[in-house]
XYZ file of N, CA and C in Angstrom:
315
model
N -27.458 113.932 24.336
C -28.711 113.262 24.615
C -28.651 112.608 25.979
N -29.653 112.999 26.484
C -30.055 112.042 28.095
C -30.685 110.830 27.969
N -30.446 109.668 27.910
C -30.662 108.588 27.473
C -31.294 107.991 28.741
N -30.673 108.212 30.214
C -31.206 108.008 31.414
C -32.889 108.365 31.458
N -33.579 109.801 30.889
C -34.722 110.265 31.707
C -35.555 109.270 30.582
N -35.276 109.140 29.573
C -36.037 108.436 28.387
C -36.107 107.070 29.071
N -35.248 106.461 29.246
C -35.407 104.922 29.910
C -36.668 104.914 31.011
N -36.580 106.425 31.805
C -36.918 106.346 33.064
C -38.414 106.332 32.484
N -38.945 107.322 31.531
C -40.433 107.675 31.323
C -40.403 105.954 30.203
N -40.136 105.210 29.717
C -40.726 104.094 29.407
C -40.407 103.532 30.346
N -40.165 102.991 30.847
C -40.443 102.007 32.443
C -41.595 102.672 33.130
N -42.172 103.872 33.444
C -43.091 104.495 33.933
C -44.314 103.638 33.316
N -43.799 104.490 31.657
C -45.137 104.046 30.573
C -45.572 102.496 31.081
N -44.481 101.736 30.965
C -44.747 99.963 31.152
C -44.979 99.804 32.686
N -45.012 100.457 33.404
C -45.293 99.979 34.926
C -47.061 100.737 34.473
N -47.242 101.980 34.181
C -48.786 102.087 34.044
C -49.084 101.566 33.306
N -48.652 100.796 32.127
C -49.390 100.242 31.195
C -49.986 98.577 31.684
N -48.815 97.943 32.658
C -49.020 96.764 33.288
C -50.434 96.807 34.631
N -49.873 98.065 35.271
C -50.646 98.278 36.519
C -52.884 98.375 35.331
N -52.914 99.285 34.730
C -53.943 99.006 33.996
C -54.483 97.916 33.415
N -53.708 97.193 32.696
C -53.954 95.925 32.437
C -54.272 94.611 33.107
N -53.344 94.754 34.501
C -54.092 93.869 35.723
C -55.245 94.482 36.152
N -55.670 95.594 36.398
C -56.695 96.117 36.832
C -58.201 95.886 36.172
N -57.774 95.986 34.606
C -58.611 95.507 33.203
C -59.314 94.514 33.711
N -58.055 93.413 33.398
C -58.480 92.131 33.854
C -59.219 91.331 35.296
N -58.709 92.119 36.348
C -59.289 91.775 37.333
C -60.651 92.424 37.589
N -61.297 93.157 37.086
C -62.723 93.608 36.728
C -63.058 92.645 35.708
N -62.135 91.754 34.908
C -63.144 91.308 33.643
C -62.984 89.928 34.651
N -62.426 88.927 35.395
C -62.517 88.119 36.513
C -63.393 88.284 37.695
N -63.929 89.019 38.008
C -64.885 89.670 39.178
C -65.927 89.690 38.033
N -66.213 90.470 37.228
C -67.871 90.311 36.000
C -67.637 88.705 35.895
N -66.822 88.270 35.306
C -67.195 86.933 34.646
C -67.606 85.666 35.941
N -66.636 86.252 37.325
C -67.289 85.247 38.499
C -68.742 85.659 39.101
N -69.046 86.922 39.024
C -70.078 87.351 39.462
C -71.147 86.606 38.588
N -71.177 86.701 37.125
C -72.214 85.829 36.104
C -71.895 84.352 36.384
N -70.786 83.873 36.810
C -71.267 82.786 36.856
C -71.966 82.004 37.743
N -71.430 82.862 39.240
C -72.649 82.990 40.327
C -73.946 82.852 40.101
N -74.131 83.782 39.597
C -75.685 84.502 39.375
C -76.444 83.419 38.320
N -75.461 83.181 37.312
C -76.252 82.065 36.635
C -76.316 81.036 37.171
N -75.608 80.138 38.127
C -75.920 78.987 38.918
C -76.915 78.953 40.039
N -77.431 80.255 40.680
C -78.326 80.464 41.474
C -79.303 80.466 40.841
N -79.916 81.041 39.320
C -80.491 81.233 38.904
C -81.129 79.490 38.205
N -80.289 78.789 37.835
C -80.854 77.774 37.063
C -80.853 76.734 38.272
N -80.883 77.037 39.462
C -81.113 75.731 40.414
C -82.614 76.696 40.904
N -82.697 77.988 40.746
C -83.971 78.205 41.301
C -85.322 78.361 40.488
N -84.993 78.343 39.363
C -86.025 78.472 38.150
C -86.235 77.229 37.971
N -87.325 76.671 37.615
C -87.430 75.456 37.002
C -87.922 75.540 35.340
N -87.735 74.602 34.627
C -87.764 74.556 32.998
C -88.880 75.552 32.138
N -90.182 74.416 33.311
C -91.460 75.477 32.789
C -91.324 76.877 33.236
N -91.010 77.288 34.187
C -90.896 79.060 34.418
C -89.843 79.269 33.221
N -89.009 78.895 32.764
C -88.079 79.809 31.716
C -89.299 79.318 30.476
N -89.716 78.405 30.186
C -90.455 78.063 28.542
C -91.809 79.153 28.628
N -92.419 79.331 29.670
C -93.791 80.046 29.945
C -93.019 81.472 29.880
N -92.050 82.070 30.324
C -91.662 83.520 29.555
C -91.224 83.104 28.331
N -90.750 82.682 27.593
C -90.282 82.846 25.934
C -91.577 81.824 24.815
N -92.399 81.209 26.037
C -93.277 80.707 24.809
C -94.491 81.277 25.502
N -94.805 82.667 26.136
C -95.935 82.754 26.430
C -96.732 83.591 25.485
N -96.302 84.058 24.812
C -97.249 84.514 23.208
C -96.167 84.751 22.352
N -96.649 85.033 21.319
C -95.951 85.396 20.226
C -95.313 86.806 20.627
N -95.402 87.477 21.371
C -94.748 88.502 21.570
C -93.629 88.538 22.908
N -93.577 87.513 23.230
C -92.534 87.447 24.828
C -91.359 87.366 24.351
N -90.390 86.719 23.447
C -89.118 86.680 22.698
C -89.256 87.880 22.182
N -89.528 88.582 21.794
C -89.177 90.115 21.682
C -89.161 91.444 22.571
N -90.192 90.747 23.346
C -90.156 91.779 24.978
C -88.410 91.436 25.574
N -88.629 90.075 25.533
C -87.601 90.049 26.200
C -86.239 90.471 25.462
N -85.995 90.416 24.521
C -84.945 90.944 23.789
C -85.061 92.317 23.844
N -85.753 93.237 23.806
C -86.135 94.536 24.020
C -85.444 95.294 25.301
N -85.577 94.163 26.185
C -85.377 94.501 27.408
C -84.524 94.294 28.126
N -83.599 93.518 26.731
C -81.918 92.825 27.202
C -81.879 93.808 26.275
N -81.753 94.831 24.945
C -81.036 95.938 24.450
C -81.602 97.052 25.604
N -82.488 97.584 25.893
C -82.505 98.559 26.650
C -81.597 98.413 28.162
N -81.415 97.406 28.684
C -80.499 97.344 29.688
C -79.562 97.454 29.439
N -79.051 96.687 28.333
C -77.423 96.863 27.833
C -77.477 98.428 27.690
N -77.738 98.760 26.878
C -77.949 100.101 26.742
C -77.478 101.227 28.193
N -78.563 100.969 28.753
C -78.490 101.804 29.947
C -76.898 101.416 30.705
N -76.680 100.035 30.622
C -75.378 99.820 31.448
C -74.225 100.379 30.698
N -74.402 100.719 29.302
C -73.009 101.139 28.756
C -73.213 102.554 29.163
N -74.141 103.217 28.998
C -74.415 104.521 29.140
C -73.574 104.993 30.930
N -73.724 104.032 31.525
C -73.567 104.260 33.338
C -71.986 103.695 33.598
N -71.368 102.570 32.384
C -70.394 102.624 32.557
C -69.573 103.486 31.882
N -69.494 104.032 30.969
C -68.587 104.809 30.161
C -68.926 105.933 30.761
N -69.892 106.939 31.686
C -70.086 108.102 31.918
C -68.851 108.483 32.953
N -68.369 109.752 32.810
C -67.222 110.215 33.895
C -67.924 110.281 35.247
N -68.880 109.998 35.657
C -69.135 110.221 37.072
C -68.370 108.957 37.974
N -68.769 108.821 39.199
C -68.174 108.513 40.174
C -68.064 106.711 39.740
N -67.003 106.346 40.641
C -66.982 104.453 40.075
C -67.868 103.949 40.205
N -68.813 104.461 41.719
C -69.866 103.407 41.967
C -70.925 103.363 40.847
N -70.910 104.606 40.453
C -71.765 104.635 38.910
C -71.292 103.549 38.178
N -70.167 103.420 37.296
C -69.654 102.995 36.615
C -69.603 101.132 37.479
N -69.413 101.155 38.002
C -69.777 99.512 38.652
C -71.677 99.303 38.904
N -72.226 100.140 39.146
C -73.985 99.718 38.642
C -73.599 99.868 37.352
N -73.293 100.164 36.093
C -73.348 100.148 35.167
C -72.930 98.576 34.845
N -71.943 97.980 35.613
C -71.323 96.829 34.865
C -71.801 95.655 35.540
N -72.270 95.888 36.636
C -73.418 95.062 37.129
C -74.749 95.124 36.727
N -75.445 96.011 35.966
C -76.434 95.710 35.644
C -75.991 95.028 34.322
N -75.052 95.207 33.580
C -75.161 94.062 32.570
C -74.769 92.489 32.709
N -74.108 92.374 33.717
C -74.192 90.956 34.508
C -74.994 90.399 34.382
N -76.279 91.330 35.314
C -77.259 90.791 35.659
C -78.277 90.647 34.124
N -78.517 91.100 32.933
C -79.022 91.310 32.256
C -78.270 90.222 31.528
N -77.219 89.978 31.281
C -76.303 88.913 30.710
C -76.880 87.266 31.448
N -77.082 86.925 32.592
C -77.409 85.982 33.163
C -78.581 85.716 33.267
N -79.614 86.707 32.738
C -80.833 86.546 32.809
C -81.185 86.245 30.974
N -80.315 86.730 29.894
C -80.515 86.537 29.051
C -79.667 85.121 28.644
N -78.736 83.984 29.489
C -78.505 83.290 28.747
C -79.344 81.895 29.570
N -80.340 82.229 29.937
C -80.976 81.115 30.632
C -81.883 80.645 29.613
């Protein structure tokens, strides 16, 4: 038994398994600073009545708007999980940012 090439392909495995996992994470640090951006720009530029006049402007605006936070989500998983190119896959994860920060106002 070669005990050497076996060592060699798990150290591989754990150097790609580490190198992915920082990578993971530093996309889930870049989304989570980007929302928090976006939500602090957002609630110094909106004022109270503009957010109450969309969710209390009829009986039907809390469901538009929920409609329109699943159809975005939607579309962003669809653009991130697709094999095309990254920049795809980053509009995909930016539009749920943006759909994320607009839905927790």
């Amino acid at each position: 038994m070669n005990y050497d090439s076996s060592m060699q392909e798990m150290t591989y495995a754990g150097s790609a398994r580490l190198t992915f996992i920082k990578k993971t994470y530093a996309h889930l640090a870049g989304a989570i600073l980007a929302f928090v951006a976006l939500e602090t720009v957002l609630l110094r530029t909106i004022t109270e009545q503009q957010i109450m006049s969309v969710f209390g402007g009829s009986s039907w605006s809390l469901l538009i708007v929920m409609l329109a936070f699943w159809g975005a989500s939607y579309v962003a998983t669809m653009l991130a999980q697709s094999d095309s190119a990254p920049a795809i896959q980053y509009l995909g994860l930016g539009l749920y940012v943006v759909a994320e920060s607009l839905i927790f106002l």
